[in-house]
Coordinates of C-alpha atoms in Angstrom, one line a residue:
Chain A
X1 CA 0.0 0.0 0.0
X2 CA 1.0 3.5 -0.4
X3 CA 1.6 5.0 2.9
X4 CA -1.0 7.4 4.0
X5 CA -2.2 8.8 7.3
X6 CA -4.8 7.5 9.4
X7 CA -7.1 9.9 11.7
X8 CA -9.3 7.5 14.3
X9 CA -12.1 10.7 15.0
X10 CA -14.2 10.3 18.2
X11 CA -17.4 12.2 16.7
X12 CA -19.4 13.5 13.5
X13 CA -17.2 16.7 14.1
X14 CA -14.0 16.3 14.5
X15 CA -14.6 13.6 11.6
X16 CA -15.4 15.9 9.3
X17 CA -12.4 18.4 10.1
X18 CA -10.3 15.6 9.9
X19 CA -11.4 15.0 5.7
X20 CA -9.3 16.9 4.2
X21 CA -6.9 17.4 1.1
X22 CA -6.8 13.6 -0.8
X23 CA -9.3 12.0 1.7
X24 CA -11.1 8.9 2.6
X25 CA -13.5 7.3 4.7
X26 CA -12.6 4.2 6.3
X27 CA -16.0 1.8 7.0
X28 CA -15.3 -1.9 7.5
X29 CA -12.3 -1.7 4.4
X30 CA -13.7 -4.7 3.0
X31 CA -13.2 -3.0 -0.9
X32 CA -11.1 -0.1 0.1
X33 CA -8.4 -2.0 1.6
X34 CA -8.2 -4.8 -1.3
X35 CA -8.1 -1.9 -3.3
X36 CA -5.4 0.0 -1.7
X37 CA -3.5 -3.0 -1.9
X38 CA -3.5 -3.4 -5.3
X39 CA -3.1 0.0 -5.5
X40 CA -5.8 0.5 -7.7
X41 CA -6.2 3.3 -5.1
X42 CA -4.0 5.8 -3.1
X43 CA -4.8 8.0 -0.8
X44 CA -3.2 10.8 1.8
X45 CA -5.3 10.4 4.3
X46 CA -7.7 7.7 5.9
X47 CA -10.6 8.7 8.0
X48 CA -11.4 5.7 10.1
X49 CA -15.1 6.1 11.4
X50 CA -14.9 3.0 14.1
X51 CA -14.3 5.1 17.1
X52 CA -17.4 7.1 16.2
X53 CA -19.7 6.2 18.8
X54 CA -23.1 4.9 18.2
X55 CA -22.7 5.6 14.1
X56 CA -23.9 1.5 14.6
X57 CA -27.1 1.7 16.7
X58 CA -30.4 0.2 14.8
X59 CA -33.8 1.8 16.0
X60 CA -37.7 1.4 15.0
X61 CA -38.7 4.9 14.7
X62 CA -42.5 4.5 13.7
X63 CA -43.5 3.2 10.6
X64 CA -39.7 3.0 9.8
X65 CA -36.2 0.9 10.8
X66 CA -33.5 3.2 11.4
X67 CA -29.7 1.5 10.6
X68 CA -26.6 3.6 11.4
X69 CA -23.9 3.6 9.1
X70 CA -21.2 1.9 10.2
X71 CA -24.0 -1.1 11.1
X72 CA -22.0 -4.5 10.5
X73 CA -23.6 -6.8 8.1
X74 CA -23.4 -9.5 10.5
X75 CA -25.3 -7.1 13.3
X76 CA -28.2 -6.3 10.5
X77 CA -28.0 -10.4 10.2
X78 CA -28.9 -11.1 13.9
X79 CA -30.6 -8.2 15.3
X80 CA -33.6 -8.8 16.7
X81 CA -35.5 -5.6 16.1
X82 CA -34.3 -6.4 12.2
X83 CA -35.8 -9.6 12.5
X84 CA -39.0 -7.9 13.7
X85 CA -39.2 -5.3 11.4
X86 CA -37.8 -7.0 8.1
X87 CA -36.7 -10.4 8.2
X88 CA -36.2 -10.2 4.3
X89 CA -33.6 -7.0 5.0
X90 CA -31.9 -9.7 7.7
X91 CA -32.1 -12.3 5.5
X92 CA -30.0 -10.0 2.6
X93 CA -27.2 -9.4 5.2
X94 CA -26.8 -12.8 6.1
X95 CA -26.2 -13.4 2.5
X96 CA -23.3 -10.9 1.8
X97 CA -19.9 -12.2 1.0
X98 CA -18.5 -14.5 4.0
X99 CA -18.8 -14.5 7.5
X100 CA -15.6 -12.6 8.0
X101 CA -17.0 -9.7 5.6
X102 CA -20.3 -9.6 7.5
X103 CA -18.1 -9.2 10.3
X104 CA -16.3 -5.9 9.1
X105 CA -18.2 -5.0 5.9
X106 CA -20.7 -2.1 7.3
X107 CA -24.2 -0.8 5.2
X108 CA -22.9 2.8 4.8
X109 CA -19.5 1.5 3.0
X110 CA -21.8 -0.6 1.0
X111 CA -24.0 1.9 0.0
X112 CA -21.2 4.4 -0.8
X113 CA -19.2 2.1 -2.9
X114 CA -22.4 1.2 -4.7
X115 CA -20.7 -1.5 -6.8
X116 CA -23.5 -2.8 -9.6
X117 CA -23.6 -6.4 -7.8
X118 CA -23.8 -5.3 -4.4
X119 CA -26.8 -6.1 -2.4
X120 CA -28.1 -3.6 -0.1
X121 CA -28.9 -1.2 -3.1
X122 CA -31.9 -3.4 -3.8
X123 CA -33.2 -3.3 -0.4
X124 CA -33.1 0.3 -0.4
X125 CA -34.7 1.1 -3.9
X126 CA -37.5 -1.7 -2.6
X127 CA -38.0 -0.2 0.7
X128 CA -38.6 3.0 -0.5
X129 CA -35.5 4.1 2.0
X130 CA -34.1 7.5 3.0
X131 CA -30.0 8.3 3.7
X132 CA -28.9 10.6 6.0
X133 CA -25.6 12.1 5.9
X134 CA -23.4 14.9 7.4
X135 CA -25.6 17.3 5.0
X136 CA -29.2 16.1 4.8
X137 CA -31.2 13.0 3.2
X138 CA -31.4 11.7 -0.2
X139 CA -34.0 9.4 -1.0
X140 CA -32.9 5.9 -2.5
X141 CA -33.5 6.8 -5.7
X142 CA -31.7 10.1 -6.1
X143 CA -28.8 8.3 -4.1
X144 CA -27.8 5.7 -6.7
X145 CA -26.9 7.3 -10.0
X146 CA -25.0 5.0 -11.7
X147 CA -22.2 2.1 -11.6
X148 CA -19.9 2.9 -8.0
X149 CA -21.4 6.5 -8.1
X150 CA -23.9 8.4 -5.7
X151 CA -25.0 11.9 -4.7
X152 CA -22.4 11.9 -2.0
X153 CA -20.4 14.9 -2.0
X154 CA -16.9 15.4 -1.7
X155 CA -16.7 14.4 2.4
X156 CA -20.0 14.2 2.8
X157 CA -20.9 11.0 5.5
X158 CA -23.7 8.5 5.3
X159 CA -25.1 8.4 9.0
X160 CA -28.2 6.2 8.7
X161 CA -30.3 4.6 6.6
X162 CA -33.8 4.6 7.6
X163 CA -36.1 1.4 5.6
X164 CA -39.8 1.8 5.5
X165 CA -41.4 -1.3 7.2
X166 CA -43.4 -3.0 4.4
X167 CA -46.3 -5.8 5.7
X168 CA -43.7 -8.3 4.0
X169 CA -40.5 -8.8 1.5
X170 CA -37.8 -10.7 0.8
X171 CA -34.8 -11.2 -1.4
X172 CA -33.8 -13.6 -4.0
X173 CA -30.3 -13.7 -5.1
X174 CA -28.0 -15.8 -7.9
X175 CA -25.0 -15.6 -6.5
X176 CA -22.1 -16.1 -8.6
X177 CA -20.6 -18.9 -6.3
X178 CA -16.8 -17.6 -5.7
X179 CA -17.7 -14.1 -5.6
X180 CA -20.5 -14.8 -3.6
X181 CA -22.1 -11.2 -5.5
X182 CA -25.4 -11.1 -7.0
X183 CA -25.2 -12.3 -10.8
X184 CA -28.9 -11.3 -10.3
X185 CA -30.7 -10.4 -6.9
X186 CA -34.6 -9.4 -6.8
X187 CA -36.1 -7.6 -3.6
X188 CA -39.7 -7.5 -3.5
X189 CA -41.4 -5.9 -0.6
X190 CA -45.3 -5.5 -0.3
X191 CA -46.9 -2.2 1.0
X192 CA -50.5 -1.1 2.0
X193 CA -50.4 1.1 -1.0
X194 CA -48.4 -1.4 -3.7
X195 CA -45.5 -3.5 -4.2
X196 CA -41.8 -2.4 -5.0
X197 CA -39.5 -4.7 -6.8
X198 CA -35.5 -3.8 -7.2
X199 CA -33.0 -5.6 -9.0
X200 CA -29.3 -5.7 -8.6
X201 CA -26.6 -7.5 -10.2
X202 CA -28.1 -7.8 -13.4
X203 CA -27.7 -4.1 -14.9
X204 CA -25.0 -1.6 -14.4
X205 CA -26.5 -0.2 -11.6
X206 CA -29.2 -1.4 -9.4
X207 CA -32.9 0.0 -10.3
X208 CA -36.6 -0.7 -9.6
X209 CA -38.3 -3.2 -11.6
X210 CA -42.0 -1.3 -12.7
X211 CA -43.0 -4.0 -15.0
X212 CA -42.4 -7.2 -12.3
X213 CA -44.6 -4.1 -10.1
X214 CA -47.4 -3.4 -12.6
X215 CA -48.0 -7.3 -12.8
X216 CA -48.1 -8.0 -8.7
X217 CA -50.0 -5.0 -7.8
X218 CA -53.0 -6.3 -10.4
X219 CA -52.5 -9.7 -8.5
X220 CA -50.1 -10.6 -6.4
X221 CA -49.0 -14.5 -7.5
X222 CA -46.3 -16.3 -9.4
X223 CA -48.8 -16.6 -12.4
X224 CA -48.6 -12.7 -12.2
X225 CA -44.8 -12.6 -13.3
X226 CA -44.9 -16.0 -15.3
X227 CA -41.8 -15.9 -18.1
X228 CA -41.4 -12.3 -17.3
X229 CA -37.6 -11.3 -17.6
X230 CA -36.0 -8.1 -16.8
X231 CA -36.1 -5.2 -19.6
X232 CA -32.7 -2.7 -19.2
X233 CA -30.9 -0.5 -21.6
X234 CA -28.1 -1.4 -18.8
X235 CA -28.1 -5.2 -18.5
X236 CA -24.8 -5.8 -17.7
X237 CA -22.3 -8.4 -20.1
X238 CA -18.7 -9.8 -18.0
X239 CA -16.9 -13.1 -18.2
X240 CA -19.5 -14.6 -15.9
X241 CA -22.8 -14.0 -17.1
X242 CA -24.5 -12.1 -20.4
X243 CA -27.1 -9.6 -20.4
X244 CA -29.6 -12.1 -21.7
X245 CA -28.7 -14.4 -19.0
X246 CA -28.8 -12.3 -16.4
X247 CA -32.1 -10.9 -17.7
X248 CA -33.6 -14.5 -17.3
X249 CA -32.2 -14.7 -13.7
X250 CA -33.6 -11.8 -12.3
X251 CA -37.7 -13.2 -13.6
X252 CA -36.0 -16.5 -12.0
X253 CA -35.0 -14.6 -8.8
X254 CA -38.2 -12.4 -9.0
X255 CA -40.9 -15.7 -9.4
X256 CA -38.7 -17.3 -6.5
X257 CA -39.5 -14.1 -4.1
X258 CA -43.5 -13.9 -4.8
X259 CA -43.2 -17.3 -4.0
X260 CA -41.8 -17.1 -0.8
X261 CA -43.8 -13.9 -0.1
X262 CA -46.7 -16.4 -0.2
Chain B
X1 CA -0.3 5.8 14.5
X2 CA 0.4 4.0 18.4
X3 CA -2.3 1.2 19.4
X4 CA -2.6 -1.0 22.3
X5 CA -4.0 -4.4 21.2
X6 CA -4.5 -7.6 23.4
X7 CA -3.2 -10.7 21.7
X8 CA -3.8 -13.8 23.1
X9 CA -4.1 -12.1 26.2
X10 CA -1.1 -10.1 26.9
X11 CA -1.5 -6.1 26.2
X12 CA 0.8 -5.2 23.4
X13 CA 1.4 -1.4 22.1
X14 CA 2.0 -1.5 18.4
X15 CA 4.1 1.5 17.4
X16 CA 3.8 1.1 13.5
X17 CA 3.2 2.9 10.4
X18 CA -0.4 3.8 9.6
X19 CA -0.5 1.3 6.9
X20 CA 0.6 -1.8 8.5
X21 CA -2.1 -4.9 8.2
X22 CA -2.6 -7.0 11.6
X23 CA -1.1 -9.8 9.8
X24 CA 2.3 -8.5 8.7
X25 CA 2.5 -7.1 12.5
X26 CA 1.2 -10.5 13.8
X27 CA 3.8 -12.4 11.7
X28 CA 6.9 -10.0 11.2
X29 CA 7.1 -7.7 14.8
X30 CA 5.4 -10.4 16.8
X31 CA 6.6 -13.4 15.4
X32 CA 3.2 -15.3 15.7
X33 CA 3.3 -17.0 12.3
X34 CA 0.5 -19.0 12.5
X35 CA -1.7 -16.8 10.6
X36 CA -1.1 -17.3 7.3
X37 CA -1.0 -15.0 4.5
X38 CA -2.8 -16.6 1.3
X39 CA -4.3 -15.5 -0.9
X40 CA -3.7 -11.4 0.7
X41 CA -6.8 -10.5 -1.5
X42 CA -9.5 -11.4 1.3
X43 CA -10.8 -14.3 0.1
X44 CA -9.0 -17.6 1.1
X45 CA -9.4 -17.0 5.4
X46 CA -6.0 -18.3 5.6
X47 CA -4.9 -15.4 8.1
X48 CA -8.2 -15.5 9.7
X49 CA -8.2 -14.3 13.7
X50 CA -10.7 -13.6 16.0
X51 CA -11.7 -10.1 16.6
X52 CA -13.2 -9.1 20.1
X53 CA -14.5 -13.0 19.2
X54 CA -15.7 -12.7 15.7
X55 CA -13.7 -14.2 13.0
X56 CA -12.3 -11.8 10.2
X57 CA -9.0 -11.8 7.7
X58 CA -6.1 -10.2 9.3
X59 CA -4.7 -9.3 5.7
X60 CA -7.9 -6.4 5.6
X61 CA -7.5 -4.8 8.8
X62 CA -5.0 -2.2 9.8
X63 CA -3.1 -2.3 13.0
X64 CA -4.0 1.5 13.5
X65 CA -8.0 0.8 13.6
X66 CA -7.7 -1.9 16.3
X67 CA -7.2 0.3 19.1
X68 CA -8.4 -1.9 22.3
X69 CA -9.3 -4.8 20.3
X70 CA -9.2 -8.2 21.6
X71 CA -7.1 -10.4 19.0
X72 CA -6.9 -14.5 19.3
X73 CA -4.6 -16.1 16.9
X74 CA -4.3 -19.8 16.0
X75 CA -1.5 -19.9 19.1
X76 CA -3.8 -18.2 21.6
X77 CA -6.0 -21.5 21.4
X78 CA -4.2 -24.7 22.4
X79 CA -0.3 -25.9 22.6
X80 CA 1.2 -29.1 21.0
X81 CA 0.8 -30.6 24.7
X82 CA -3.0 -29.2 25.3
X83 CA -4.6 -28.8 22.0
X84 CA -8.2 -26.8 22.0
X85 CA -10.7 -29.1 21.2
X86 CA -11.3 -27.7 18.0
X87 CA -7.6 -28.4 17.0
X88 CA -7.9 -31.9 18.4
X89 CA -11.2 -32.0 15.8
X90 CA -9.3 -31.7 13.2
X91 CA -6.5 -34.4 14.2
X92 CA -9.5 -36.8 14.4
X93 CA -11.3 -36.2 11.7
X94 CA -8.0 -35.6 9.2
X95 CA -9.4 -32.5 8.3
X96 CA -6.0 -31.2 7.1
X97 CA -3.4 -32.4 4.5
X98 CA -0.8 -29.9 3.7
X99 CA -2.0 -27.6 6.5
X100 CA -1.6 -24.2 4.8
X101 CA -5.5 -23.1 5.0
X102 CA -6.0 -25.1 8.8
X103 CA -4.9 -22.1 11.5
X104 CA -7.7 -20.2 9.6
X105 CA -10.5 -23.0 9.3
X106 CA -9.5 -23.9 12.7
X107 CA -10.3 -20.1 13.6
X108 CA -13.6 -20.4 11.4
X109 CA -14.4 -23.6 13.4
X110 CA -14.4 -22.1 16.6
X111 CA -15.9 -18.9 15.4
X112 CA -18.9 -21.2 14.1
X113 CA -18.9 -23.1 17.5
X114 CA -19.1 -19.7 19.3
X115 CA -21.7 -18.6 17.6
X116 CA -24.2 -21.6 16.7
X117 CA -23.6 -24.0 19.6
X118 CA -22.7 -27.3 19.4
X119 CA -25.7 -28.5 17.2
X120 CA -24.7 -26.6 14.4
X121 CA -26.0 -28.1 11.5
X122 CA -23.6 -29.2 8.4
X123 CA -25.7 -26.7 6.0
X124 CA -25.3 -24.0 8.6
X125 CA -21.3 -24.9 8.6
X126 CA -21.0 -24.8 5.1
X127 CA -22.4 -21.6 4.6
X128 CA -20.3 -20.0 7.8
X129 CA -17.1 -21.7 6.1
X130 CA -17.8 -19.9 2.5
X131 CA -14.6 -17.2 3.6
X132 CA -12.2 -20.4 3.9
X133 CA -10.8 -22.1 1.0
X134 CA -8.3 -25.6 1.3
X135 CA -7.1 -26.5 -2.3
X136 CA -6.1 -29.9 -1.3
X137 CA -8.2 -32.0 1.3
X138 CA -11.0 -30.8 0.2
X139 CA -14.1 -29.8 2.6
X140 CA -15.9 -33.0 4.2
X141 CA -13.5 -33.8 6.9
X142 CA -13.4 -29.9 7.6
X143 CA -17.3 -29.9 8.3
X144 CA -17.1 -33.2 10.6
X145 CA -14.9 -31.8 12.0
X146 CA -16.0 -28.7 13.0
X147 CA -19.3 -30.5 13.6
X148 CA -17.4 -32.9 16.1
X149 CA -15.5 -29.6 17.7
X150 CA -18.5 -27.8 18.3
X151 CA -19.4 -30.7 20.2
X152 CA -16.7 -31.0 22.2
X153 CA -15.7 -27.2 23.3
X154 CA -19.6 -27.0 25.0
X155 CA -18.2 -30.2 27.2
X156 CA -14.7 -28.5 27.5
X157 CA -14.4 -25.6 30.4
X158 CA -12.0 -22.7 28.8
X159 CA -12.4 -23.4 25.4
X160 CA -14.4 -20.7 25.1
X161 CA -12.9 -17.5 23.3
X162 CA -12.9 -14.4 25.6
X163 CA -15.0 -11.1 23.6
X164 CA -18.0 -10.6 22.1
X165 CA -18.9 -13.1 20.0
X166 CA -22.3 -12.3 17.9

């Protein structure tokens, strides 16, 4: 690695006085790190937001599940007010990388990086969720804008994520089975006032699905979504899968959730 | 960066650069080479220690953000006189043939034995062994024995690994 310095801030504050000049935040490392290794990334200085307290507490706040950033995958994977809330969101972090990543890997670095196969994207497009940061709230969908790019700002922190509690969801995922990242993942979560469907994995960047939602709000069944397969200008084509296969996996995923969700 | 880290239970103060992973200091200032450095990209657990008693690669976490962590390393478990039961497992069961990947699958073993009791089923194994890889004995003797391990540490007092375990 290139050498760089590392400042271990004790608050929001003095975090955000410590970003500055060639900065980054430090999460759980479980990308950054590799990446620094292999020095397809340098930087001067490391933020480390570990010895932030309470950046990792999960809340119900009403009709909504409040997780802070720095929120361990494996934490989301056991907590009990998760659980309660929405087994399908616990469910999705038990199913991230390895145990050892789940122990590090936290939703706010997940969310920042947004890499195309990640999984939390598609719980947050599907559960309609809002981000709070050091300068406000995005909602999901203005967040994600494209392959490992958001509407963060130049040192601007994730704090929380806050999921609105649907009556039920879940999430189906291909996994490509070294990787263990989503060749195609589907979350579908049902609401009093409709059903949202996300997709990741299969496109460039994860997105809802409003045909797969058209179908299930007019009935709600695996007859609803028969052969349907996922329509993208951004279906994604690598050494592992092509767009037409991946576009088949994700109705594959998508049939496997409503069934579930039965 | 300075950091005080407990490692098998005695305090050390790491005085290191800021860039310094936990397994080069493990390895090269504290001469604990038991955690082994594989594939360094995170995937093969190889260098796998426990953290305040969860498992995680010691080849993706610097030194520098482990101030007043609790670290247990493959030698902080047993000696060739008093093996843990997990190691003894793996003696058993011949869970291990060239012995590269075992200090971490022996980590993963307790970690899973920690965490899911000692009825842990073999699909709920499998799934908590994904961050291990073995290229050579393959993975059915590792499950029975971390099945068997499991087993045994709930009947053994002190094998149980100090921290927070999930």
């Amino acid at each position: 690695m290139t050498p760089f310095s590392l400042k271990r801030p004790t608050s929001l504050s003095e975090a955000s006085s410590a970003f500055a000049g060639d900065a980054a935040w430090l999460a759980g490392g479980h990308t950054l790190i590799p990446a620094m290794k292999s020095r397809l990334r340098s930087v001067e200085t490391l933020v480390d937001l570990s010895a932030i307290p309470d950046l990792d507490s999960i809340s119900r706040d009403d009709d909504r599940l409040v997780v802070g950033a720095m929120a361990r995958h494996a934490a989301v994977a056991a907590s009990p007010l998760v659980k309660a809330a929405i087994p399908g969101l616990a469910g999705l972090a038990s199913l991230i990388g390895d145990p050892q990543v789940r122990n590090r890997g936290t939703i706010g670095g997940s969310i920042a990086n947004n890499d195309p196969a990640a999984d939390y994207p598609a719980a947050l497009l599907a559960l309609d969720a809002i981000v709070a940061t050091t300068h406000g709230t995005h909602a999901a969908e203005d967040f994600f804008q494209g392959m490992f790019t958001t509407a963060l700002d130049e040192g601007e922190l994730i704090t929380s994520v806050s999921f609105r509690v649907p009556r039920a969801s879940t999430y189906a995922k291909h996994r490509h089975p070294a990787s263990r990242y989503a060749l195609a993942g589907v979350y579908v979560a049902r609401f009093e006032d409709g059903v949202r469907v996300a997709v990741t994995g299969a496109t460039t960047a994860a997105a809802r699905w409003p045909a797969a939602e058209a179908v299930l709000n007019a009935a709600f069944a695996p007859a609803s979504v028969g052969m349907l397969s996922f329509e993208s200008e951004n279906l994604a084509t690598d050494i592992h899968a092509g767009a037409d296969f991946r576009a088949h996996l994700a109705g594959v995923m998508l049939r496997e959730a409503v069934t579930s969700l039965l | 960066m300075v950091a005080s880290l407990k490692i098998n239970g005695a305090l050390h103060t790491a005085s290191v650069p800021d860039e310094t992973l936990l397994v080069d200091w493990l390895r090269d200032d504290l001469g604990l080479t038991g955690t082994h450095i594989g594939c360094d990209t995170s995937q093969c657990g190889a260098c796998n220690v426990l953290v305040n008693g969860a498992s995680a690669k010691a080849c993706t976490l610097l030194v520098a953000t482990l101030d007043g962590a609790e670290i247990t390393t493959i030698e902080g478990l047993g000696t060739a006189d008093a093996l843990h039961p997990m190691q003894k497992a793996f003696r058993t069961h011949h869970a291990l043939q060239c012995g590269f990947c075992t200090p971490g699958m022996v980590i993963a073993g307790v970690a899973i034995a920690q965490t899911h009791g000692a009825d842990v089923s073999v699909d709920t194994i499998r799934h908590e062994l994904e961050g291990n890889l073995c290229r050579c004995t393959g993975y059915q003797n590792i499950v029975a024995a971390i099945a068997a391990g499991a087993k045994d540490m709930a009947g053994s007092e002190g094998a149980r690994i100090a921290g927070s375990a999930q």
